[in-house]
């Protein structure tokens, strides 16, 4: 079984996937949906069938001071759609503060062309979301 990290946005959704042993997280793709969640859900169905996903890990957009952003409600509506479409797949949320900042730092460090950044920033953010979840799970086991 694998976990799928999701960085949900207004027009793009970044996706990341664990390996089968759930040791690493790799960027999978960015889905351009321009507000059409049906496109995202269709692609997620294809991915779940291909990779045997048991958990969706979705980033929750929280302000730096810990309060909810306007995007939290939109993200929660998407989570509801996920739970309805995929009732057997567990949905977990992770605080996604600074994941986009970290993604931009990573791209700058790697000298990624500025024209390509827009297409991969969400995928890299999804990797950070998934890695945060994996680290929390690992820490639970160690406690």
mmCIF file with all atom_site columns, N, CA and C in Angstrom, residues 8-71:
data_model
loop_
_atom_site.group_PDB
_atom_site.id
_atom_site.type_symbol
_atom_site.label_atom_id
_atom_site.label_alt_id
_atom_site.label_comp_id
_atom_site.label_asym_id
_atom_site.label_entity_id
_atom_site.label_seq_id
_atom_site.pdbx_PDB_ins_code
_atom_site.Cartn_x
_atom_site.Cartn_y
_atom_site.Cartn_z
_atom_site.occupancy
_atom_site.B_iso_or_equiv
_atom_site.pdbx_formal_charge
_atom_site.auth_seq_id
_atom_site.auth_comp_id
_atom_site.auth_asym_id
_atom_site.auth_atom_id
_atom_site.pdbx_PDB_model_num
ATOM 1   N N  . UNK A 1 8  ? -3.454  20.806 -2.534  1.00 0.00 ? 8  UNK A N  1
ATOM 2   C CA . UNK A 1 8  ? -4.654  21.231 -3.242  1.00 0.00 ? 8  UNK A CA 1
ATOM 3   C C  . UNK A 1 8  ? -4.674  22.743 -3.396  1.00 0.00 ? 8  UNK A C  1
ATOM 4   N N  . UNK A 1 9  ? -4.828  23.213 -4.634  1.00 0.00 ? 9  UNK A N  1
ATOM 5   C CA . UNK A 1 9  ? -4.901  24.642 -4.905  1.00 0.00 ? 9  UNK A CA 1
ATOM 6   C C  . UNK A 1 9  ? -6.070  24.973 -5.816  1.00 0.00 ? 9  UNK A C  1
ATOM 7   N N  . UNK A 1 10 ? -6.297  26.278 -5.993  1.00 0.00 ? 10 UNK A N  1
ATOM 8   C CA . UNK A 1 10 ? -7.413  26.748 -6.821  1.00 0.00 ? 10 UNK A CA 1
ATOM 9   C C  . UNK A 1 10 ? -7.345  26.248 -8.257  1.00 0.00 ? 10 UNK A C  1
ATOM 10  N N  . UNK A 1 11 ? -6.154  26.243 -8.835  1.00 0.00 ? 11 UNK A N  1
ATOM 11  C CA . UNK A 1 11 ? -6.051  25.865 -10.236 1.00 0.00 ? 11 UNK A CA 1
ATOM 12  C C  . UNK A 1 11 ? -5.132  24.671 -10.491 1.00 0.00 ? 11 UNK A C  1
ATOM 13  N N  . UNK A 1 12 ? -4.288  24.345 -9.496  1.00 0.00 ? 12 UNK A N  1
ATOM 14  C CA . UNK A 1 12 ? -3.375  23.210 -9.661  1.00 0.00 ? 12 UNK A CA 1
ATOM 15  C C  . UNK A 1 12 ? -3.352  22.366 -8.388  1.00 0.00 ? 12 UNK A C  1
ATOM 16  N N  . UNK A 1 13 ? -3.124  21.067 -8.586  1.00 0.00 ? 13 UNK A N  1
ATOM 17  C CA . UNK A 1 13 ? -2.990  20.140 -7.467  1.00 0.00 ? 13 UNK A CA 1
ATOM 18  C C  . UNK A 1 13 ? -1.689  19.376 -7.652  1.00 0.00 ? 13 UNK A C  1
ATOM 19  N N  . UNK A 1 14 ? -0.802  19.516 -6.670  1.00 0.00 ? 14 UNK A N  1
ATOM 20  C CA . UNK A 1 14 ? 0.450   18.768 -6.697  1.00 0.00 ? 14 UNK A CA 1
ATOM 21  C C  . UNK A 1 14 ? 0.246   17.415 -6.044  1.00 0.00 ? 14 UNK A C  1
ATOM 22  N N  . UNK A 1 15 ? 0.867   16.385 -6.615  1.00 0.00 ? 15 UNK A N  1
ATOM 23  C CA . UNK A 1 15 ? 0.732   15.026 -6.102  1.00 0.00 ? 15 UNK A CA 1
ATOM 24  C C  . UNK A 1 15 ? 2.102   14.408 -5.873  1.00 0.00 ? 15 UNK A C  1
ATOM 25  N N  . UNK A 1 16 ? 2.224   13.687 -4.766  1.00 0.00 ? 16 UNK A N  1
ATOM 26  C CA . UNK A 1 16 ? 3.447   12.959 -4.442  1.00 0.00 ? 16 UNK A CA 1
ATOM 27  C C  . UNK A 1 16 ? 3.053   11.583 -3.923  1.00 0.00 ? 16 UNK A C  1
ATOM 28  N N  . UNK A 1 17 ? 3.952   10.631 -4.062  1.00 0.00 ? 17 UNK A N  1
ATOM 29  C CA . UNK A 1 17 ? 3.641   9.233  -3.785  1.00 0.00 ? 17 UNK A CA 1
ATOM 30  C C  . UNK A 1 17 ? 4.767   8.599  -2.981  1.00 0.00 ? 17 UNK A C  1
ATOM 31  N N  . UNK A 1 18 ? 4.406   7.738  -2.016  1.00 0.00 ? 18 UNK A N  1
ATOM 32  C CA . UNK A 1 18 ? 5.442   6.974  -1.326  1.00 0.00 ? 18 UNK A CA 1
ATOM 33  C C  . UNK A 1 18 ? 5.839   5.784  -2.184  1.00 0.00 ? 18 UNK A C  1
ATOM 34  N N  . UNK A 1 19 ? 6.997   5.232  -1.872  1.00 0.00 ? 19 UNK A N  1
ATOM 35  C CA . UNK A 1 19 ? 7.362   3.958  -2.474  1.00 0.00 ? 19 UNK A CA 1
ATOM 36  C C  . UNK A 1 19 ? 6.560   2.868  -1.753  1.00 0.00 ? 19 UNK A C  1
ATOM 37  N N  . UNK A 1 20 ? 6.645   1.622  -2.214  1.00 0.00 ? 20 UNK A N  1
ATOM 38  C CA . UNK A 1 20 ? 5.841   0.551  -1.630  1.00 0.00 ? 20 UNK A CA 1
ATOM 39  C C  . UNK A 1 20 ? 6.197   0.272  -0.172  1.00 0.00 ? 20 UNK A C  1
ATOM 40  N N  . UNK A 1 21 ? 7.442   0.518  0.204   1.00 0.00 ? 21 UNK A N  1
ATOM 41  C CA . UNK A 1 21 ? 7.865   0.300  1.589   1.00 0.00 ? 21 UNK A CA 1
ATOM 42  C C  . UNK A 1 21 ? 7.602   1.520  2.465   1.00 0.00 ? 21 UNK A C  1
ATOM 43  N N  . UNK A 1 22 ? 7.121   2.583  1.868   1.00 0.00 ? 22 UNK A N  1
ATOM 44  C CA . UNK A 1 22 ? 6.806   3.833  2.550   1.00 0.00 ? 22 UNK A CA 1
ATOM 45  C C  . UNK A 1 22 ? 8.021   4.435  3.263   1.00 0.00 ? 22 UNK A C  1
ATOM 46  N N  . UNK A 1 23 ? 9.148   4.378  2.558   1.00 0.00 ? 23 UNK A N  1
ATOM 47  C CA . UNK A 1 23 ? 10.392  4.939  3.083   1.00 0.00 ? 23 UNK A CA 1
ATOM 48  C C  . UNK A 1 23 ? 10.632  6.324  2.492   1.00 0.00 ? 23 UNK A C  1
ATOM 49  N N  . UNK A 1 24 ? 10.299  6.492  1.219   1.00 0.00 ? 24 UNK A N  1
ATOM 50  C CA . UNK A 1 24 ? 10.548  7.767  0.546   1.00 0.00 ? 24 UNK A CA 1
ATOM 51  C C  . UNK A 1 24 ? 9.274   8.307  -0.093  1.00 0.00 ? 24 UNK A C  1
ATOM 52  N N  . UNK A 1 25 ? 9.312   9.601  -0.370  1.00 0.00 ? 25 UNK A N  1
ATOM 53  C CA . UNK A 1 25 ? 8.220   10.266 -1.092  1.00 0.00 ? 25 UNK A CA 1
ATOM 54  C C  . UNK A 1 25 ? 8.807   10.871 -2.361  1.00 0.00 ? 25 UNK A C  1
ATOM 55  N N  . UNK A 1 26 ? 8.130   10.648 -3.466  1.00 0.00 ? 26 UNK A N  1
ATOM 56  C CA . UNK A 1 26 ? 8.574   11.194 -4.745  1.00 0.00 ? 26 UNK A CA 1
ATOM 57  C C  . UNK A 1 26 ? 7.459   12.023 -5.355  1.00 0.00 ? 26 UNK A C  1
ATOM 58  N N  . UNK A 1 27 ? 7.851   13.100 -6.012  1.00 0.00 ? 27 UNK A N  1
ATOM 59  C CA . UNK A 1 27 ? 6.873   13.893 -6.742  1.00 0.00 ? 27 UNK A CA 1
ATOM 60  C C  . UNK A 1 27 ? 6.297   13.077 -7.873  1.00 0.00 ? 27 UNK A C  1
ATOM 61  N N  . UNK A 1 28 ? 5.002   13.152 -8.044  1.00 0.00 ? 28 UNK A N  1
ATOM 62  C CA . UNK A 1 28 ? 4.343   12.392 -9.101  1.00 0.00 ? 28 UNK A CA 1
ATOM 63  C C  . UNK A 1 28 ? 3.975   13.297 -10.277 1.00 0.00 ? 28 UNK A C  1
ATOM 64  N N  . UNK A 1 29 ? 3.156   14.325 -10.004 1.00 0.00 ? 29 UNK A N  1
ATOM 65  C CA . UNK A 1 29 ? 2.726   15.219 -11.082 1.00 0.00 ? 29 UNK A CA 1
ATOM 66  C C  . UNK A 1 29 ? 1.950   16.391 -10.516 1.00 0.00 ? 29 UNK A C  1
ATOM 67  N N  . UNK A 1 30 ? 1.672   17.343 -11.386 1.00 0.00 ? 30 UNK A N  1
ATOM 68  C CA . UNK A 1 30 ? 0.783   18.450 -11.068 1.00 0.00 ? 30 UNK A CA 1
ATOM 69  C C  . UNK A 1 30 ? -0.411  18.360 -12.007 1.00 0.00 ? 30 UNK A C  1
ATOM 70  N N  . UNK A 1 31 ? -1.618  18.398 -11.421 1.00 0.00 ? 31 UNK A N  1
ATOM 71  C CA . UNK A 1 31 ? -2.850  18.342 -12.202 1.00 0.00 ? 31 UNK A CA 1
ATOM 72  C C  . UNK A 1 31 ? -3.382  19.771 -12.326 1.00 0.00 ? 31 UNK A C  1
ATOM 73  N N  . UNK A 1 32 ? -3.487  20.256 -13.550 1.00 0.00 ? 32 UNK A N  1
ATOM 74  C CA . UNK A 1 32 ? -4.089  21.568 -13.798 1.00 0.00 ? 32 UNK A CA 1
ATOM 75  C C  . UNK A 1 32 ? -5.589  21.357 -13.935 1.00 0.00 ? 32 UNK A C  1
ATOM 76  N N  . UNK A 1 33 ? -6.367  22.000 -13.048 1.00 0.00 ? 33 UNK A N  1
ATOM 77  C CA . UNK A 1 33 ? -7.806  21.752 -13.066 1.00 0.00 ? 33 UNK A CA 1
ATOM 78  C C  . UNK A 1 33 ? -8.649  23.021 -13.152 1.00 0.00 ? 33 UNK A C  1
ATOM 79  N N  . UNK A 1 34 ? -8.057  24.182 -12.919 1.00 0.00 ? 34 UNK A N  1
ATOM 80  C CA . UNK A 1 34 ? -8.771  25.463 -13.024 1.00 0.00 ? 34 UNK A CA 1
ATOM 81  C C  . UNK A 1 34 ? -10.129 25.455 -12.325 1.00 0.00 ? 34 UNK A C  1
ATOM 82  N N  . UNK A 1 35 ? -10.184 24.873 -11.133 1.00 0.00 ? 35 UNK A N  1
ATOM 83  C CA . UNK A 1 35 ? -11.406 24.879 -10.348 1.00 0.00 ? 35 UNK A CA 1
ATOM 84  C C  . UNK A 1 35 ? -12.353 23.723 -10.600 1.00 0.00 ? 35 UNK A C  1
ATOM 85  N N  . UNK A 1 36 ? -12.013 22.833 -11.535 1.00 0.00 ? 36 UNK A N  1
ATOM 86  C CA . UNK A 1 36 ? -12.873 21.695 -11.844 1.00 0.00 ? 36 UNK A CA 1
ATOM 87  C C  . UNK A 1 36 ? -12.383 20.464 -11.074 1.00 0.00 ? 36 UNK A C  1
ATOM 88  N N  . UNK A 1 37 ? -12.969 20.241 -9.896  1.00 0.00 ? 37 UNK A N  1
ATOM 89  C CA . UNK A 1 37 ? -12.551 19.119 -9.059  1.00 0.00 ? 37 UNK A CA 1
ATOM 90  C C  . UNK A 1 37 ? -12.810 17.766 -9.706  1.00 0.00 ? 37 UNK A C  1
ATOM 91  N N  . UNK A 1 38 ? -13.748 17.701 -10.646 1.00 0.00 ? 38 UNK A N  1
ATOM 92  C CA . UNK A 1 38 ? -14.019 16.426 -11.324 1.00 0.00 ? 38 UNK A CA 1
ATOM 93  C C  . UNK A 1 38 ? -12.773 15.923 -12.051 1.00 0.00 ? 38 UNK A C  1
ATOM 94  N N  . UNK A 1 39 ? -12.002 16.851 -12.637 1.00 0.00 ? 39 UNK A N  1
ATOM 95  C CA . UNK A 1 39 ? -10.752 16.459 -13.296 1.00 0.00 ? 39 UNK A CA 1
ATOM 96  C C  . UNK A 1 39 ? -9.781  15.852 -12.294 1.00 0.00 ? 39 UNK A C  1
ATOM 97  N N  . UNK A 1 40 ? -9.689  16.469 -11.127 1.00 0.00 ? 40 UNK A N  1
ATOM 98  C CA . UNK A 1 40 ? -8.777  15.986 -10.087 1.00 0.00 ? 40 UNK A CA 1
ATOM 99  C C  . UNK A 1 40 ? -9.231  14.615 -9.591  1.00 0.00 ? 40 UNK A C  1
ATOM 100 N N  . UNK A 1 41 ? -10.514 14.474 -9.299  1.00 0.00 ? 41 UNK A N  1
ATOM 101 C CA . UNK A 1 41 ? -11.033 13.205 -8.787  1.00 0.00 ? 41 UNK A CA 1
ATOM 102 C C  . UNK A 1 41 ? -10.867 12.077 -9.801  1.00 0.00 ? 41 UNK A C  1
ATOM 103 N N  . UNK A 1 42 ? -11.033 12.393 -11.080 1.00 0.00 ? 42 UNK A N  1
ATOM 104 C CA . UNK A 1 42 ? -10.830 11.391 -12.131 1.00 0.00 ? 42 UNK A CA 1
ATOM 105 C C  . UNK A 1 42 ? -9.379  10.938 -12.157 1.00 0.00 ? 42 UNK A C  1
ATOM 106 N N  . UNK A 1 43 ? -8.464  11.894 -12.067 1.00 0.00 ? 43 UNK A N  1
ATOM 107 C CA . UNK A 1 43 ? -7.037  11.535 -12.071 1.00 0.00 ? 43 UNK A CA 1
ATOM 108 C C  . UNK A 1 43 ? -6.663  10.756 -10.810 1.00 0.00 ? 43 UNK A C  1
ATOM 109 N N  . UNK A 1 44 ? -7.232  11.138 -9.679  1.00 0.00 ? 44 UNK A N  1
ATOM 110 C CA . UNK A 1 44 ? -6.964  10.413 -8.434  1.00 0.00 ? 44 UNK A CA 1
ATOM 111 C C  . UNK A 1 44 ? -7.476  8.982  -8.510  1.00 0.00 ? 44 UNK A C  1
ATOM 112 N N  . UNK A 1 45 ? -8.594  8.787  -9.180  1.00 0.00 ? 45 UNK A N  1
ATOM 113 C CA . UNK A 1 45 ? -9.109  7.425  -9.367  1.00 0.00 ? 45 UNK A CA 1
ATOM 114 C C  . UNK A 1 45 ? -8.125  6.583  -10.173 1.00 0.00 ? 45 UNK A C  1
ATOM 115 N N  . UNK A 1 46 ? -7.581  7.157  -11.237 1.00 0.00 ? 46 UNK A N  1
ATOM 116 C CA . UNK A 1 46 ? -6.588  6.439  -12.049 1.00 0.00 ? 46 UNK A CA 1
ATOM 117 C C  . UNK A 1 46 ? -5.356  6.102  -11.217 1.00 0.00 ? 46 UNK A C  1
ATOM 118 N N  . UNK A 1 47 ? -4.912  7.054  -10.421 1.00 0.00 ? 47 UNK A N  1
ATOM 119 C CA . UNK A 1 47 ? -3.713  6.853  -9.600  1.00 0.00 ? 47 UNK A CA 1
ATOM 120 C C  . UNK A 1 47 ? -3.961  5.806  -8.523  1.00 0.00 ? 47 UNK A C  1
ATOM 121 N N  . UNK A 1 48 ? -5.119  5.858  -7.870  1.00 0.00 ? 48 UNK A N  1
ATOM 122 C CA . UNK A 1 48 ? -5.407  4.876  -6.816  1.00 0.00 ? 48 UNK A CA 1
ATOM 123 C C  . UNK A 1 48 ? -5.489  3.464  -7.382  1.00 0.00 ? 48 UNK A C  1
ATOM 124 N N  . UNK A 1 49 ? -6.017  3.335  -8.575  1.00 0.00 ? 49 UNK A N  1
ATOM 125 C CA . UNK A 1 49 ? -6.080  2.021  -9.216  1.00 0.00 ? 49 UNK A CA 1
ATOM 126 C C  . UNK A 1 49 ? -4.694  1.531  -9.615  1.00 0.00 ? 49 UNK A C  1
ATOM 127 N N  . UNK A 1 50 ? -3.859  2.435  -10.071 1.00 0.00 ? 50 UNK A N  1
ATOM 128 C CA . UNK A 1 50 ? -2.523  2.055  -10.524 1.00 0.00 ? 50 UNK A CA 1
ATOM 129 C C  . UNK A 1 50 ? -1.576  1.737  -9.373  1.00 0.00 ? 50 UNK A C  1
ATOM 130 N N  . UNK A 1 51 ? -1.656  2.518  -8.277  1.00 0.00 ? 51 UNK A N  1
ATOM 131 C CA . UNK A 1 51 ? -0.658  2.415  -7.216  1.00 0.00 ? 51 UNK A CA 1
ATOM 132 C C  . UNK A 1 51 ? -1.164  1.819  -5.900  1.00 0.00 ? 51 UNK A C  1
ATOM 133 N N  . UNK A 1 52 ? -2.420  1.424  -5.810  1.00 0.00 ? 52 UNK A N  1
ATOM 134 C CA . UNK A 1 52 ? -2.932  0.810  -4.585  1.00 0.00 ? 52 UNK A CA 1
ATOM 135 C C  . UNK A 1 52 ? -2.761  1.738  -3.374  1.00 0.00 ? 52 UNK A C  1
ATOM 136 N N  . UNK A 1 53 ? -3.392  2.895  -3.433  1.00 0.00 ? 53 UNK A N  1
ATOM 137 C CA . UNK A 1 53 ? -3.313  3.933  -2.393  1.00 0.00 ? 53 UNK A CA 1
ATOM 138 C C  . UNK A 1 53 ? -4.214  3.560  -1.226  1.00 0.00 ? 53 UNK A C  1
ATOM 139 N N  . UNK A 1 54 ? -3.706  3.695  0.013   1.00 0.00 ? 54 UNK A N  1
ATOM 140 C CA . UNK A 1 54 ? -4.552  3.452  1.181   1.00 0.00 ? 54 UNK A CA 1
ATOM 141 C C  . UNK A 1 54 ? -4.790  4.708  2.019   1.00 0.00 ? 54 UNK A C  1
ATOM 142 N N  . UNK A 1 55 ? -3.993  5.771  1.786   1.00 0.00 ? 55 UNK A N  1
ATOM 143 C CA . UNK A 1 55 ? -4.156  7.016  2.531   1.00 0.00 ? 55 UNK A CA 1
ATOM 144 C C  . UNK A 1 55 ? -3.897  8.199  1.604   1.00 0.00 ? 55 UNK A C  1
ATOM 145 N N  . UNK A 1 56 ? -4.807  9.176  1.646   1.00 0.00 ? 56 UNK A N  1
ATOM 146 C CA . UNK A 1 56 ? -4.571  10.481 1.033   1.00 0.00 ? 56 UNK A CA 1
ATOM 147 C C  . UNK A 1 56 ? -4.103  11.406 2.149   1.00 0.00 ? 56 UNK A C  1
ATOM 148 N N  . UNK A 1 57 ? -3.001  12.106 1.909   1.00 0.00 ? 57 UNK A N  1
ATOM 149 C CA . UNK A 1 57 ? -2.490  13.085 2.875   1.00 0.00 ? 57 UNK A CA 1
ATOM 150 C C  . UNK A 1 57 ? -2.585  14.449 2.212   1.00 0.00 ? 57 UNK A C  1
ATOM 151 N N  . UNK A 1 58 ? -3.482  15.277 2.720   1.00 0.00 ? 58 UNK A N  1
ATOM 152 C CA . UNK A 1 58 ? -3.740  16.563 2.079   1.00 0.00 ? 58 UNK A CA 1
ATOM 153 C C  . UNK A 1 58 ? -3.285  17.702 2.983   1.00 0.00 ? 58 UNK A C  1
ATOM 154 N N  . UNK A 1 59 ? -2.619  18.669 2.374   1.00 0.00 ? 59 UNK A N  1
ATOM 155 C CA . UNK A 1 59 ? -2.134  19.827 3.118   1.00 0.00 ? 59 UNK A CA 1
ATOM 156 C C  . UNK A 1 59 ? -3.275  20.751 3.501   1.00 0.00 ? 59 UNK A C  1
ATOM 157 N N  . UNK A 1 60 ? -3.247  21.201 4.760   1.00 0.00 ? 60 UNK A N  1
ATOM 158 C CA . UNK A 1 60 ? -4.253  22.135 5.256   1.00 0.00 ? 60 UNK A CA 1
ATOM 159 C C  . UNK A 1 60 ? -3.620  23.521 5.344   1.00 0.00 ? 60 UNK A C  1
ATOM 160 N N  . UNK A 1 61 ? -4.181  24.489 4.621   1.00 0.00 ? 61 UNK A N  1
ATOM 161 C CA . UNK A 1 61 ? -3.579  25.831 4.567   1.00 0.00 ? 61 UNK A CA 1
ATOM 162 C C  . UNK A 1 61 ? -3.873  26.655 5.829   1.00 0.00 ? 61 UNK A C  1
ATOM 163 N N  . UNK A 1 62 ? -2.934  26.635 6.744   1.00 0.00 ? 62 UNK A N  1
ATOM 164 C CA . UNK A 1 62 ? -3.055  27.343 8.022   1.00 0.00 ? 62 UNK A CA 1
ATOM 165 C C  . UNK A 1 62 ? -2.158  28.588 7.975   1.00 0.00 ? 62 UNK A C  1
ATOM 166 N N  . UNK A 1 63 ? -2.632  29.696 8.571   1.00 0.00 ? 63 UNK A N  1
ATOM 167 C CA . UNK A 1 63 ? -1.813  30.913 8.667   1.00 0.00 ? 63 UNK A CA 1
ATOM 168 C C  . UNK A 1 63 ? -0.622  30.679 9.595   1.00 0.00 ? 63 UNK A C  1
ATOM 169 N N  . UNK A 1 64 ? 0.365   31.530 9.467   1.00 0.00 ? 64 UNK A N  1
ATOM 170 C CA . UNK A 1 64 ? 1.556   31.409 10.302  1.00 0.00 ? 64 UNK A CA 1
ATOM 171 C C  . UNK A 1 64 ? 1.228   31.506 11.788  1.00 0.00 ? 64 UNK A C  1
ATOM 172 N N  . UNK A 1 65 ? 0.174   32.235 12.149  1.00 0.00 ? 65 UNK A N  1
ATOM 173 C CA . UNK A 1 65 ? -0.197  32.380 13.560  1.00 0.00 ? 65 UNK A CA 1
ATOM 174 C C  . UNK A 1 65 ? -1.120  31.252 14.033  1.00 0.00 ? 65 UNK A C  1
ATOM 175 N N  . UNK A 1 66 ? -1.367  30.268 13.177  1.00 0.00 ? 66 UNK A N  1
ATOM 176 C CA . UNK A 1 66 ? -2.165  29.110 13.552  1.00 0.00 ? 66 UNK A CA 1
ATOM 177 C C  . UNK A 1 66 ? -3.648  29.217 13.261  1.00 0.00 ? 66 UNK A C  1
ATOM 178 N N  . UNK A 1 67 ? -4.096  30.361 12.757  1.00 0.00 ? 67 UNK A N  1
ATOM 179 C CA . UNK A 1 67 ? -5.513  30.519 12.432  1.00 0.00 ? 67 UNK A CA 1
ATOM 180 C C  . UNK A 1 67 ? -5.789  29.944 11.040  1.00 0.00 ? 67 UNK A C  1
ATOM 181 N N  . UNK A 1 68 ? -7.060  29.689 10.782  1.00 0.00 ? 68 UNK A N  1
ATOM 182 C CA . UNK A 1 68 ? -7.454  29.136 9.489   1.00 0.00 ? 68 UNK A CA 1
ATOM 183 C C  . UNK A 1 68 ? -7.439  30.217 8.413   1.00 0.00 ? 68 UNK A C  1
ATOM 184 N N  . UNK A 1 69 ? -6.987  29.844 7.221   1.00 0.00 ? 69 UNK A N  1
ATOM 185 C CA . UNK A 1 69 ? -7.045  30.746 6.077   1.00 0.00 ? 69 UNK A CA 1
ATOM 186 C C  . UNK A 1 69 ? -8.409  30.592 5.404   1.00 0.00 ? 69 UNK A C  1
ATOM 187 N N  . UNK A 1 70 ? -8.683  31.459 4.450   1.00 0.00 ? 70 UNK A N  1
ATOM 188 C CA . UNK A 1 70 ? -9.912  31.344 3.662   1.00 0.00 ? 70 UNK A CA 1
ATOM 189 C C  . UNK A 1 70 ? -9.938  30.033 2.883   1.00 0.00 ? 70 UNK A C  1
ATOM 190 N N  . UNK A 1 71 ? -8.771  29.524 2.556   1.00 0.00 ? 71 UNK A N  1
ATOM 191 C CA . UNK A 1 71 ? -8.659  28.298 1.760   1.00 0.00 ? 71 UNK A CA 1
ATOM 192 C C  . UNK A 1 71 ? -9.014  27.043 2.545   1.00 0.00 ? 71 UNK A C  1
#
